[in-house]
Amino acid sequence: MWSSNARLYESQKIAVKYFTVAVALFGAQLLFGLIAAIQYLYPSFLFNTLDFSIARMVHINALVVWLLYAMIGSVYWLMPEETGIDVVGAKLANLAFYVLTAAVAVVVVVYIFVQVGPGNEMTTWLITEGREYIEAPRWADIGIVVVVLIFLGNVYATVIKAQKRTGIMTVLMADLLALAGLYLCGMFYTSNISVDQYWWWWVIHLWVEATWEVFVACVGGYMLMKTLGANRQVVEMWLWIEVAMMFGSGILGLGHHYFWIGTPEYWWEIGALFSALEPVPLVGLFVHVLYDWGKERGKGNNIKNTPAFAWLTVETFGNFLGAGVWGFMHTLPQINLYTHGTQWPAAHGHLAFFGAYAAILIGMFYMAVQGKHGIKEMRMSTATKWSISLITGGVLIMTVSLTLSAYVQTMVERGQFGATWEGYFISQAQVWFVQGLGWRLAAGLAVFVGFVLLVYDLITIAKKQKAVAAEAEAEAVPA
């Protein structure tokens, strides 16, 4: 996607490949999300060609996979700067990238053109395992494990060889190990579906509420040092607070889901309290660094990459609203009893995934553009501003729209009709419910337009800024 005219580490060249595929998968996620949103309002749309269940599955899986691509790319990008050396085993890392990308392409083609199979082992191995969010067939599961082991090997070998080891890399090493290990929990079956679902739930929830939170803290700290010149000691202090919080907000916070599996009641309060604290360290890190930067403002400490910093700002407050506020709205069991399985978790999920993870990784795309083109200070273009406004505004409107639909659904389906099928269908036909889904579709279209502008900006922003810089230099030369 990006043309090169700056010298990069081999590690960073690999990162650019991961970022490029991540952008493509991001587009696929939005496209299939739009199809699913249309099918909510017009169920006959693409019926028997691409059913809602398939569109939704590709939409969610594309989200998970593009975030993982962007995370791996982020590690390969920042690792040489944090260790002082290039990646160890670059050829193997390149091979793993191509193997993973080929596997993802095959899985997506099977999802779209084969879709379903008989209820036997063949379907599990070749089509889909049928586990929400991580529905890849068994052969792809094993392939992902092999690729991730190669990735971990590259990271560990590089850090061990390096003379320099920062707090960011130390935390990342432990976090990546946990992130990879948790994936194994979703790979085996038990004959009891409740036990099976319990372990499957560990993968997604301990990813998003523990290991991914620590990961974005590492990446956020790196971006703050690069864009604002943040003090490393301050960044790493908050990073260790995040690690300490992970044991509470991540592991204990998982207790807010135990309401549905018959665990003792004390888990409900523990889970509700700690899960609401997840965004606190990231907000603390951002505000602390911004305060320090503000005290020195005007002394030549310009923001070095305003598009990346803008996305980091979106991440900080999007995470607080999406994971914190919208999560806490329905995390208490007394409320969750009525909201679970309605559009309420969808509203929370859209803003939380966007705010906590997508926004900061988009910021890393801009960090890579700046580094790849050797731009000292990168400024927002018109396309940058429009893409941020449309994507962020679109997701916020989508969240509010889904919340309104969820409110109607909860009151009618759960409150008035006691969670019966009759209540379900009556709530789906309520005017406010349908209008909310209509606004969700309109907001989704705005997000997709913003994505097109984002891609255009990533491709063109460096060239435009170089042209402006060359023009300024020419004007500065005396005639």
Coordinates of C-alpha atoms in Angstrom, one line a residue:
M1 CA 0.0 0.0 0.0
W2 CA 2.8 2.4 0.8
S3 CA 5.7 3.3 -1.5
S4 CA 9.1 3.3 0.1
N5 CA 11.8 5.9 0.1
A6 CA 13.2 5.6 3.6
R7 CA 15.5 3.0 5.1
L8 CA 13.6 0.6 7.3
Y9 CA 14.6 -2.4 9.4
E10 CA 13.5 -5.8 8.0
S11 CA 11.2 -6.0 11.0
Q12 CA 9.4 -2.8 9.9
K13 CA 9.1 -4.1 6.3
I14 CA 7.3 -7.1 7.7
A15 CA 5.1 -4.8 9.8
V16 CA 4.1 -2.9 6.7
K17 CA 2.9 -6.2 5.1
Y18 CA 0.8 -7.0 8.2
F19 CA -0.7 -3.5 8.2
T20 CA -1.6 -3.7 4.5
V21 CA -3.5 -6.9 5.0
A22 CA -5.1 -5.5 8.2
V23 CA -6.5 -2.5 6.2
A24 CA -8.0 -4.9 3.6
L25 CA -9.6 -7.0 6.3
F26 CA -10.9 -3.9 8.0
G27 CA -12.7 -3.1 4.7
A28 CA -14.1 -6.6 4.5
Q29 CA -15.4 -6.3 8.1
L30 CA -17.2 -3.1 7.3
L31 CA -18.6 -4.4 4.0
F32 CA -20.1 -7.5 5.6
G33 CA -21.3 -5.5 8.5
L34 CA -23.3 -3.3 6.1
I35 CA -24.8 -6.4 4.4
A36 CA -25.9 -7.7 7.8
A37 CA -27.3 -4.3 8.8
I38 CA -29.4 -4.3 5.6
Q39 CA -30.6 -7.8 6.3
Y40 CA -31.8 -6.8 9.7
L41 CA -34.2 -4.4 8.0
Y42 CA -34.8 -6.3 4.8
P43 CA -34.5 -10.1 5.6
S44 CA -34.9 -11.2 2.0
F45 CA -31.8 -9.3 0.9
L46 CA -29.3 -11.9 -0.5
F47 CA -31.4 -14.7 1.1
N48 CA -30.1 -18.1 0.1
T49 CA -27.0 -16.4 -1.4
L50 CA -25.3 -14.9 1.6
D51 CA -27.5 -15.4 4.6
F52 CA -27.4 -13.2 7.7
S53 CA -25.6 -15.9 9.7
I54 CA -22.8 -15.9 7.2
A55 CA -22.5 -12.1 6.8
R56 CA -22.5 -11.7 10.5
M57 CA -19.8 -14.4 11.0
V58 CA -17.5 -12.9 8.3
H59 CA -18.1 -9.4 9.8
I60 CA -17.0 -10.5 13.3
N61 CA -14.2 -12.8 12.3
A62 CA -12.8 -10.2 10.0
L63 CA -12.7 -7.8 12.9
V64 CA -10.8 -10.2 15.2
V65 CA -8.3 -11.2 12.4
W66 CA -7.6 -7.6 11.2
L67 CA -6.9 -6.6 14.8
L68 CA -4.5 -9.5 15.3
Y69 CA -2.8 -8.6 12.0
A70 CA -2.4 -5.0 13.1
M71 CA -1.2 -6.1 16.6
I72 CA 1.5 -8.3 15.1
G73 CA 2.4 -5.5 12.7
S74 CA 2.7 -3.1 15.6
V75 CA 5.1 -5.4 17.5
Y76 CA 7.3 -5.8 14.4
W77 CA 7.3 -2.0 13.9
L78 CA 8.2 -0.9 17.4
M79 CA 10.6 -3.8 18.3
P80 CA 13.7 -2.5 16.5
E81 CA 13.4 0.9 18.1
E82 CA 12.8 -0.6 21.6
T83 CA 15.6 -3.2 21.3
G84 CA 18.1 -1.4 19.1
I85 CA 18.5 -4.4 16.7
D86 CA 16.6 -5.9 13.8
V87 CA 14.4 -8.9 14.1
V88 CA 16.1 -12.3 14.5
G89 CA 14.8 -14.8 11.9
A90 CA 13.4 -12.3 9.4
K91 CA 13.1 -15.0 6.6
L92 CA 11.0 -17.2 8.9
A93 CA 8.8 -14.2 9.9
N94 CA 8.2 -13.4 6.2
L95 CA 7.3 -17.1 5.6
A96 CA 4.9 -17.1 8.5
F97 CA 3.2 -13.9 7.1
Y98 CA 2.6 -15.5 3.7
V99 CA 1.4 -18.8 5.2
L100 CA -1.0 -17.0 7.5
T101 CA -2.3 -14.7 4.8
A102 CA -2.9 -17.6 2.4
A103 CA -4.7 -19.5 5.2
V104 CA -7.0 -16.5 6.0
A105 CA -7.8 -16.1 2.2
V106 CA -8.8 -19.8 1.9
V107 CA -10.9 -19.7 5.1
V108 CA -12.8 -16.6 3.9
V109 CA -13.4 -18.1 0.5
V110 CA -14.9 -21.3 2.2
Y111 CA -17.0 -19.1 4.5
I112 CA -18.5 -17.2 1.5
F113 CA -18.9 -20.0 -1.1
V114 CA -19.3 -23.2 1.0
Q115 CA -20.8 -21.6 4.1
V116 CA -22.2 -24.7 5.9
G117 CA -21.6 -28.5 6.0
P118 CA -23.0 -31.6 7.6
G119 CA -22.9 -32.0 11.4
N120 CA -19.7 -34.1 11.4
E121 CA -16.0 -34.0 11.8
M122 CA -15.5 -33.0 8.2
T123 CA -17.2 -29.7 8.7
T124 CA -15.2 -29.0 11.9
W125 CA -11.9 -29.7 10.1
L126 CA -12.6 -28.1 6.7
I127 CA -15.4 -25.5 7.0
T128 CA -16.1 -24.0 10.4
E129 CA -15.9 -25.0 14.1
G130 CA -19.1 -23.0 14.7
R131 CA -17.7 -21.2 17.7
E132 CA -18.7 -17.5 17.7
Y133 CA -15.8 -15.1 17.0
I134 CA -13.2 -17.8 16.4
E135 CA -15.0 -20.0 13.8
A136 CA -11.9 -21.0 11.8
P137 CA -11.9 -24.7 10.9
R138 CA -9.5 -27.0 12.8
W139 CA -6.8 -27.1 10.1
A140 CA -6.6 -23.2 10.2
D141 CA -6.6 -23.4 14.1
I142 CA -3.5 -25.5 14.0
G143 CA -1.9 -23.3 11.3
I144 CA -2.6 -20.1 13.4
V145 CA -0.9 -21.8 16.4
V146 CA 2.2 -22.6 14.3
V147 CA 2.4 -19.0 12.9
V148 CA 2.0 -17.5 16.4
L149 CA 4.7 -19.7 17.7
I150 CA 7.0 -18.4 15.0
F151 CA 6.0 -14.9 15.8
L152 CA 6.8 -15.4 19.5
G153 CA 10.1 -17.1 18.6
N154 CA 11.1 -14.0 16.6
V155 CA 10.2 -11.6 19.4
Y156 CA 11.8 -13.6 22.2
A157 CA 15.0 -14.3 20.1
T158 CA 15.3 -10.6 19.2
V159 CA 14.8 -9.3 22.8
I160 CA 17.2 -12.0 24.2
K161 CA 19.9 -11.1 21.7
A162 CA 19.5 -7.3 22.2
Q163 CA 21.6 -5.6 24.8
K164 CA 18.8 -3.2 25.5
R165 CA 15.4 -4.3 27.0
T166 CA 12.8 -1.6 27.8
G167 CA 9.8 -2.0 30.1
I168 CA 7.6 -1.9 27.0
M169 CA 9.3 -5.0 25.5
T170 CA 9.4 -6.8 28.8
V171 CA 5.6 -6.4 29.3
L172 CA 5.0 -7.2 25.7
M173 CA 6.9 -10.5 25.9
A174 CA 4.8 -11.7 28.9
D175 CA 1.5 -10.4 27.3
L176 CA 2.1 -12.0 24.0
L177 CA 2.8 -15.3 25.7
A178 CA -0.6 -15.1 27.6
L179 CA -2.4 -13.9 24.4
A180 CA -1.1 -17.0 22.5
G181 CA -1.7 -19.4 25.4
L182 CA -5.3 -18.3 25.8
Y183 CA -6.1 -19.2 22.2
L184 CA -5.4 -22.9 23.1
C185 CA -8.4 -22.8 25.5
G186 CA -10.7 -22.5 22.5
M187 CA -9.3 -25.4 20.6
F188 CA -10.5 -28.5 22.4
Y189 CA -14.0 -30.0 22.9
T190 CA -15.6 -31.6 25.9
S191 CA -18.8 -33.6 25.8
N192 CA -20.5 -31.1 28.2
I193 CA -21.5 -28.0 26.1
S194 CA -21.5 -25.7 29.2
V195 CA -17.9 -26.7 30.0
D196 CA -17.0 -26.3 26.3
Q197 CA -18.5 -22.8 26.2
Y198 CA -16.8 -21.8 29.4
W199 CA -13.4 -22.4 28.0
W200 CA -14.3 -20.9 24.6
W201 CA -15.5 -17.8 26.5
W202 CA -12.1 -17.5 28.1
V203 CA -10.4 -16.9 24.8
I204 CA -12.4 -13.9 23.7
H205 CA -13.0 -12.4 27.1
L206 CA -9.5 -12.8 28.6
W207 CA -8.2 -11.5 25.3
V208 CA -10.3 -8.3 25.2
E209 CA -10.4 -7.7 28.9
A210 CA -6.9 -8.6 29.9
T211 CA -4.2 -9.3 27.3
W212 CA -5.4 -6.9 24.6
E213 CA -5.8 -4.1 27.2
V214 CA -2.1 -4.5 28.3
F215 CA -1.1 -4.7 24.6
V216 CA -2.7 -1.4 23.7
A217 CA -1.1 0.2 26.8
C218 CA 2.3 -0.8 25.4
V219 CA 1.5 0.5 22.0
G220 CA -0.2 3.7 23.4
G221 CA 2.9 4.3 25.5
Y222 CA 5.2 3.9 22.4
M223 CA 3.0 6.3 20.4
L224 CA 3.0 8.9 23.2
M225 CA 6.8 8.9 23.3
K226 CA 7.0 9.2 19.5
T227 CA 4.3 11.9 19.0
L228 CA 4.6 14.0 22.2
G229 CA 8.1 13.0 23.4
A230 CA 6.6 11.5 26.6
N231 CA 9.0 10.6 29.4
R232 CA 9.7 6.9 29.3
Q233 CA 9.6 6.6 33.1
V234 CA 6.1 8.0 33.2
V235 CA 4.9 5.7 30.4
E236 CA 6.4 2.6 32.0
M237 CA 5.0 3.6 35.4
W238 CA 1.5 3.5 34.0
L239 CA 2.3 0.4 32.1
W240 CA 3.1 -1.5 35.3
I241 CA -0.1 -0.1 36.8
E242 CA -2.0 -1.6 33.8
V243 CA -0.3 -4.9 34.4
A244 CA -1.3 -4.9 38.1
M245 CA -4.8 -3.9 37.1
M246 CA -5.0 -6.8 34.6
F247 CA -5.3 -9.2 37.5
G248 CA -8.3 -7.2 38.8
S249 CA -10.0 -5.6 35.8
G250 CA -9.2 -8.5 33.4
I251 CA -9.3 -11.7 35.4
L252 CA -11.6 -10.8 38.2
G253 CA -13.6 -8.5 35.9
L254 CA -14.6 -11.7 34.0
G255 CA -16.8 -12.5 36.9
H256 CA -19.6 -10.2 35.5
H257 CA -20.3 -13.1 33.0
Y258 CA -20.5 -15.7 35.7
F259 CA -24.1 -14.6 36.4
W260 CA -25.2 -17.0 33.7
I261 CA -23.3 -20.2 34.8
G262 CA -24.4 -20.7 38.4
T263 CA -21.3 -19.5 40.3
P264 CA -21.7 -18.0 43.8
E265 CA -23.3 -14.5 43.9
Y266 CA -20.2 -12.7 45.3
W267 CA -18.7 -13.1 41.8
W268 CA -21.4 -10.7 40.4
E269 CA -20.2 -7.7 42.5
I270 CA -16.6 -8.5 42.0
G271 CA -17.0 -8.8 38.3
A272 CA -19.1 -5.7 37.9
L273 CA -16.7 -3.5 40.0
F274 CA -13.4 -4.6 38.4
S275 CA -14.6 -4.8 34.8
A276 CA -15.6 -1.1 35.0
L277 CA -12.1 -0.2 36.0
E278 CA -10.5 -1.5 32.8
P279 CA -10.0 1.8 31.0
V280 CA -8.7 3.7 34.0
P281 CA -4.9 3.1 33.5
L282 CA -5.0 4.1 29.8
V283 CA -6.9 7.3 30.5
G284 CA -4.5 8.0 33.4
L285 CA -1.5 7.5 31.1
F286 CA -2.9 9.7 28.4
V287 CA -3.9 12.6 30.8
H288 CA -0.6 12.4 32.7
V289 CA 1.5 12.7 29.5
L290 CA -0.7 15.3 28.0
Y291 CA -0.5 17.4 31.2
D292 CA 3.3 17.1 31.1
W293 CA 3.4 18.0 27.4
G294 CA 1.2 21.0 28.0
K295 CA 3.5 22.5 30.6
E296 CA 6.3 22.5 28.1
R297 CA 4.2 23.6 25.1
G298 CA 5.7 26.3 22.9
K299 CA 9.3 25.1 23.5
G300 CA 9.6 23.3 20.2
N301 CA 7.8 20.2 21.4
N302 CA 5.4 20.0 18.5
I303 CA 3.2 16.9 18.0
K304 CA 5.3 14.8 15.6
N305 CA 2.4 12.9 14.0
T306 CA -1.0 14.6 14.4
P307 CA -3.0 11.9 12.6
A308 CA -1.6 9.2 14.9
F309 CA -2.1 11.4 17.9
A310 CA -5.7 12.1 16.9
W311 CA -6.5 8.4 16.6
L312 CA -4.8 7.8 20.0
T313 CA -7.1 10.5 21.5
V314 CA -10.1 8.7 20.0
E315 CA -8.9 5.5 21.5
T316 CA -8.5 6.9 25.0
F317 CA -12.0 8.3 25.2
G318 CA -13.6 5.7 23.0
N319 CA -12.3 3.0 25.3
F320 CA -13.6 4.9 28.4
L321 CA -17.1 5.3 26.9
G322 CA -17.3 2.0 25.0
A323 CA -15.7 -0.5 27.5
G324 CA -16.3 1.6 30.6
V325 CA -19.6 3.5 30.5
W326 CA -21.5 1.3 28.0
G327 CA -20.1 -1.8 29.5
F328 CA -21.1 -0.8 33.1
M329 CA -24.6 0.1 31.9
H330 CA -25.6 -3.5 31.7
T331 CA -22.9 -5.4 33.6
L332 CA -24.8 -5.6 36.9
P333 CA -26.7 -8.9 37.0
Q334 CA -29.9 -7.1 38.1
I335 CA -29.8 -5.3 34.7
N336 CA -28.1 -8.0 32.7
L337 CA -31.0 -10.3 33.5
Y338 CA -33.1 -8.2 31.1
T339 CA -30.5 -7.0 28.6
H340 CA -28.5 -10.1 27.8
G341 CA -29.0 -11.2 24.3
T342 CA -30.7 -7.9 23.2
Q343 CA -29.1 -5.2 21.1
W344 CA -27.6 -3.8 24.3
P345 CA -24.4 -5.9 24.1
A346 CA -24.2 -5.0 20.4
A347 CA -24.1 -1.3 21.2
H348 CA -21.5 -1.9 23.9
G349 CA -19.4 -4.2 21.6
H350 CA -19.3 -1.8 18.6
L351 CA -18.0 1.2 20.6
A352 CA -15.8 -0.9 22.9
F353 CA -14.0 -2.7 20.1
F354 CA -13.6 0.5 18.1
G355 CA -12.6 2.7 21.0
A356 CA -10.3 0.2 22.7
Y357 CA -8.5 -1.4 19.8
A358 CA -9.4 -0.3 16.3
A359 CA -8.6 3.4 16.8
I360 CA -5.2 3.0 18.3
L361 CA -4.2 0.5 15.6
I362 CA -5.3 2.9 12.9
G363 CA -2.9 5.3 14.6
M364 CA -0.1 2.8 14.2
F365 CA -0.8 2.7 10.4
Y366 CA 0.0 6.4 10.4
M367 CA 3.1 5.9 12.5
A368 CA 4.3 3.4 9.8
V369 CA 3.5 5.8 7.0
Q370 CA 5.6 8.5 8.8
G371 CA 8.5 6.2 9.4
K372 CA 8.4 4.6 6.0
H373 CA 8.7 8.0 4.3
G374 CA 11.0 9.6 6.7
I375 CA 8.7 12.5 7.5
K376 CA 9.9 14.5 10.5
E377 CA 6.5 16.0 11.4
M378 CA 3.4 14.7 9.8
R379 CA 0.2 16.8 9.8
M380 CA -3.4 16.0 9.2
S381 CA -4.7 16.4 5.7
T382 CA -8.3 17.2 4.8
A383 CA -8.9 13.5 4.1
T384 CA -7.5 12.7 7.6
K385 CA -10.0 15.0 9.3
W386 CA -13.0 13.7 7.3
S387 CA -12.1 10.0 7.8
I388 CA -11.7 10.5 11.6
S389 CA -14.9 12.5 11.8
L390 CA -17.0 10.0 9.6
I391 CA -15.6 6.8 11.2
T392 CA -15.8 8.1 14.8
G393 CA -19.1 10.0 14.4
G394 CA -20.5 7.0 12.6
V395 CA -19.6 4.5 15.3
L396 CA -21.0 6.9 18.0
I397 CA -24.3 7.3 16.2
M398 CA -24.4 3.5 15.6
T399 CA -23.9 2.9 19.3
V400 CA -26.7 5.4 20.3
S401 CA -29.0 3.9 17.7
L402 CA -28.5 0.4 18.9
T403 CA -29.0 1.5 22.5
L404 CA -32.4 3.0 21.6
S405 CA -33.4 -0.3 19.8
A406 CA -32.1 -2.2 22.8
Y407 CA -34.1 -0.1 25.2
V408 CA -37.4 -0.8 23.3
Q409 CA -36.5 -4.5 23.0
T410 CA -35.7 -4.8 26.7
M411 CA -38.8 -3.1 27.8
V412 CA -41.2 -5.0 25.5
E413 CA -39.5 -8.4 25.0
R414 CA -38.1 -8.9 28.5
G415 CA -40.1 -6.6 30.7
Q416 CA -43.6 -6.8 29.2
F417 CA -43.6 -10.3 27.7
G418 CA -41.1 -12.1 30.0
A419 CA -38.6 -13.2 27.4
T420 CA -41.0 -15.2 25.3
W421 CA -40.9 -15.8 21.6
E422 CA -44.1 -13.7 21.3
G423 CA -42.3 -10.9 23.0
Y424 CA -39.3 -11.2 20.8
F425 CA -41.3 -10.9 17.6
I426 CA -43.5 -8.1 18.9
S427 CA -40.4 -6.1 20.0
Q428 CA -38.8 -6.5 16.6
A429 CA -41.7 -4.8 15.0
Q430 CA -41.8 -1.8 17.3
V431 CA -41.4 1.5 15.5
W432 CA -38.5 2.8 17.6
F433 CA -36.7 -0.5 17.4
V434 CA -36.9 -0.5 13.6
Q435 CA -35.9 3.2 13.4
G436 CA -32.9 2.5 15.6
L437 CA -31.7 -0.2 13.2
G438 CA -32.3 2.2 10.3
W439 CA -30.1 4.8 11.9
R440 CA -27.5 2.1 12.5
L441 CA -27.4 1.3 8.8
A442 CA -27.1 5.0 7.9
A443 CA -24.2 5.4 10.4
G444 CA -22.6 2.2 9.0
L445 CA -22.6 3.8 5.5
A446 CA -20.9 6.9 7.0
V447 CA -18.2 4.7 8.6
F448 CA -17.6 2.9 5.2
V449 CA -17.2 6.3 3.4
G450 CA -14.8 7.3 6.2
F451 CA -12.9 4.0 5.6
V452 CA -12.5 4.8 1.9
L453 CA -11.1 8.2 2.8
L454 CA -8.8 6.6 5.3
V455 CA -7.3 4.3 2.7
Y456 CA -7.0 7.2 0.3
D457 CA -5.2 9.2 3.0
L458 CA -2.8 6.4 3.9
I459 CA -1.8 6.2 0.3
T460 CA -1.5 9.9 -0.5
I461 CA -0.7 11.8 2.7
A462 CA 3.1 11.3 2.6
K463 CA 3.3 12.3 -1.1
K464 CA 1.3 15.5 -0.4
Q465 CA 3.3 16.5 2.6
K466 CA 6.6 16.0 0.7
A467 CA 5.3 18.2 -2.1
V468 CA 4.3 20.9 0.4
A469 CA 7.7 20.7 2.1
A470 CA 9.6 20.9 -1.2
E471 CA 7.5 24.0 -2.2
A472 CA 8.3 25.6 1.1
E473 CA 12.1 24.9 0.7
A474 CA 12.0 26.3 -2.8
E475 CA 10.3 29.6 -1.6
A476 CA 12.9 29.8 1.2
V477 CA 15.8 29.8 -1.3
P478 CA 16.9 33.4 -2.1
A479 CA 16.5 34.3 -5.8

